[in-house]
Amino acid sequence: MSFNWFKTYITNRKQKFKITTQNLKHESFCRWEKIKNDVPEGSILRPLLFFIYVNDLPRSVNKFASPVIYADDTSVLVSANNLKDVQTKSYSTLHHISDWFSFNGLTLKLEKTNMVKFCTNNSPNNRQQCPTDNYLINDVTNIRFLELEIDNNMNW
């Protein structure tokens, strides 16, 4: 009984979008489309189901980095003693994550992906971009992590 309820919760779901003009005078709806891989937005089960779905992601990147998964947000911490090793580990980690996402039917949103190098106040922080196969990931000076804004000197 409970398995059937759960199965109907995540399968055979449909959605449609309402499109409204800027002046709110006209609105239209697209047709109903079947959702392939998702659970209801705002659902209390969504973070748990996402975590179950991605629970093997850390195994694929643990040799290069430490993944931090919270709800449906994933961050990856890479550490090394020098910039060249950070670059190598970052590229390898991103490549493994990208492959894992692709294999599991997910999309890695590179346009929403940034990197920040955390340094002590007296160490150089050479900013640069991390190349991927089709996109450059921006090196930024601050980042939002678990709803906390942190800069590259670990100030928040």
Short mmCIF file of C-alpha atoms in Angstrom, two decimals:
data_model
loop_
_atom_site.label_atom_id
_atom_site.label_comp_id
_atom_site.label_asym_id
_atom_site.label_seq_id
_atom_site.Cartn_x
_atom_site.Cartn_y
_atom_site.Cartn_z
CA MET A 1 0.00 0.00 0.00
CA SER A 2 2.62 2.60 1.02
CA PHE A 3 4.88 1.71 -1.93
CA ASN A 4 2.00 2.31 -4.37
CA TRP A 5 1.25 5.65 -2.74
CA PHE A 6 4.89 6.64 -3.03
CA LYS A 7 5.07 5.46 -6.63
CA THR A 8 2.06 7.58 -7.61
CA TYR A 9 3.65 10.53 -5.82
CA ILE A 10 6.65 10.56 -8.17
CA THR A 11 5.34 9.08 -11.44
CA ASN A 12 2.81 10.10 -14.09
CA ARG A 13 2.94 13.75 -13.04
CA LYS A 14 2.21 16.63 -15.40
CA GLN A 15 2.74 20.38 -15.36
CA LYS A 16 1.86 23.42 -17.41
CA PHE A 17 2.99 27.00 -17.33
CA LYS A 18 0.98 30.19 -17.15
CA ILE A 19 2.46 33.05 -19.20
CA THR A 20 1.35 36.56 -18.35
CA THR A 21 2.32 39.73 -20.23
CA GLN A 22 4.18 42.46 -18.38
CA ASN A 23 1.10 44.66 -18.10
CA LEU A 24 -0.92 41.66 -16.80
CA LYS A 25 -3.57 42.14 -19.50
CA HIS A 26 -3.01 38.87 -21.33
CA GLU A 27 -2.30 35.42 -20.07
CA SER A 28 -2.02 32.08 -21.74
CA PHE A 29 -1.21 28.53 -20.75
CA CYS A 30 0.96 26.01 -22.49
CA ARG A 31 -0.32 22.46 -22.80
CA TRP A 32 0.14 19.87 -20.09
CA GLU A 33 3.53 18.15 -20.31
CA LYS A 34 4.62 14.98 -18.56
CA ILE A 35 7.39 15.44 -15.98
CA LYS A 36 10.11 12.85 -16.37
CA ASN A 37 12.27 13.26 -13.24
CA ASP A 38 11.01 15.41 -10.42
CA VAL A 39 8.94 15.62 -7.27
CA PRO A 40 6.45 18.36 -6.40
CA GLU A 41 8.09 21.75 -5.85
CA GLY A 42 7.92 22.79 -2.20
CA SER A 43 7.24 19.23 -1.08
CA ILE A 44 8.57 18.31 2.34
CA LEU A 45 9.89 15.09 0.79
CA ARG A 46 11.81 16.88 -1.98
CA PRO A 47 15.10 17.41 -0.05
CA LEU A 48 15.05 13.86 1.31
CA LEU A 49 14.37 12.32 -2.10
CA PHE A 50 17.09 14.47 -3.67
CA PHE A 51 19.55 13.38 -0.99
CA ILE A 52 18.68 9.72 -1.56
CA TYR A 53 19.08 10.23 -5.31
CA VAL A 54 22.53 11.84 -5.03
CA ASN A 55 23.89 9.80 -2.13
CA ASP A 56 26.51 8.09 -4.32
CA LEU A 57 27.87 11.38 -5.68
CA PRO A 58 30.44 11.70 -2.86
CA ARG A 59 31.97 8.32 -3.73
CA SER A 60 32.80 9.53 -7.22
CA VAL A 61 34.63 12.69 -6.08
CA ASN A 62 36.02 11.81 -2.64
CA LYS A 63 39.54 11.27 -3.96
CA PHE A 64 39.65 14.89 -5.17
CA ALA A 65 37.30 16.84 -2.92
CA SER A 66 34.72 16.90 -0.13
CA PRO A 67 31.12 17.33 -1.30
CA VAL A 68 28.67 19.20 0.93
CA ILE A 69 25.06 18.40 0.08
CA TYR A 70 22.24 20.38 1.68
CA ALA A 71 18.65 20.00 0.46
CA ASP A 72 18.98 20.30 -3.34
CA ASP A 73 22.19 22.33 -3.29
CA THR A 74 25.63 20.79 -3.72
CA SER A 75 28.96 22.45 -2.96
CA VAL A 76 32.37 20.91 -3.29
CA LEU A 77 35.39 21.77 -1.15
CA VAL A 78 38.81 21.25 -2.74
CA SER A 79 42.02 21.77 -0.81
CA ALA A 80 45.70 21.54 -1.72
CA ASN A 81 49.06 23.00 -0.77
CA ASN A 82 49.55 24.93 -4.00
CA LEU A 83 47.54 26.58 -6.73
CA LYS A 84 48.47 24.06 -9.43
CA ASP A 85 47.15 21.15 -7.34
CA VAL A 86 43.95 23.09 -6.58
CA GLN A 87 43.44 23.64 -10.30
CA THR A 88 44.08 19.97 -11.13
CA LYS A 89 41.77 18.71 -8.37
CA SER A 90 39.07 21.26 -9.25
CA TYR A 91 39.06 20.27 -12.91
CA SER A 92 39.01 16.54 -12.06
CA THR A 93 36.22 17.04 -9.54
CA LEU A 94 34.12 19.05 -11.97
CA HIS A 95 34.67 16.45 -14.68
CA HIS A 96 33.58 13.60 -12.35
CA ILE A 97 30.52 15.53 -11.15
CA SER A 98 29.54 16.44 -14.70
CA ASP A 99 29.83 12.80 -15.80
CA TRP A 100 27.84 11.63 -12.77
CA PHE A 101 25.08 14.19 -13.42
CA SER A 102 24.87 13.18 -17.07
CA PHE A 103 24.77 9.46 -16.24
CA ASN A 104 21.97 10.04 -13.71
CA GLY A 105 19.81 12.19 -15.98
CA LEU A 106 20.55 15.48 -14.20
CA THR A 107 21.80 18.77 -15.59
CA LEU A 108 24.76 20.55 -14.07
CA LYS A 109 23.95 24.25 -14.31
CA LEU A 110 27.39 25.64 -15.07
CA GLU A 111 26.01 29.16 -15.46
CA LYS A 112 25.08 29.01 -11.75
CA THR A 113 28.45 27.51 -10.78
CA ASN A 114 31.20 29.65 -9.27
CA MET A 115 34.43 29.01 -7.46
CA VAL A 116 36.11 30.92 -4.70
CA LYS A 117 39.63 30.37 -3.39
CA PHE A 118 39.85 30.82 0.36
CA CYS A 119 43.21 32.25 1.41
CA THR A 120 44.76 33.70 4.50
CA ASN A 121 45.21 37.48 4.53
CA ASN A 122 48.95 37.22 3.77
CA SER A 123 48.79 34.67 0.93
CA PRO A 124 48.32 35.64 -2.71
CA ASN A 125 44.89 35.08 -4.17
CA ASN A 126 45.45 34.92 -7.90
CA ARG A 127 41.99 34.98 -9.45
CA GLN A 128 41.33 32.96 -12.57
CA GLN A 129 38.68 30.94 -14.33
CA CYS A 130 38.33 27.17 -14.20
CA PRO A 131 37.89 25.78 -17.73
CA THR A 132 35.45 22.98 -18.40
CA ASP A 133 34.79 21.33 -21.74
CA ASN A 134 32.32 24.00 -22.89
CA TYR A 135 32.28 26.70 -20.20
CA LEU A 136 34.51 28.83 -17.99
CA ILE A 137 33.61 28.80 -14.32
CA ASN A 138 34.14 32.21 -12.79
CA ASP A 139 36.46 32.74 -9.87
CA VAL A 140 34.60 35.09 -7.52
CA THR A 141 35.67 36.87 -4.32
CA ASN A 142 32.60 35.91 -2.31
CA ILE A 143 30.04 33.16 -2.41
CA ARG A 144 26.75 32.20 -0.77
CA PHE A 145 27.15 28.94 1.13
CA LEU A 146 24.22 27.53 3.14
CA GLU A 147 22.61 31.01 3.16
CA LEU A 148 25.80 32.60 4.50
CA GLU A 149 27.81 35.05 2.39
CA ILE A 150 31.53 34.28 2.75
CA ASP A 151 34.42 36.10 1.09
CA ASN A 152 37.77 34.67 0.01
CA ASN A 153 39.35 35.68 3.36
CA MET A 154 36.72 33.69 5.29
CA ASN A 155 34.85 36.79 6.44
CA TRP A 156 31.06 36.73 6.55
#
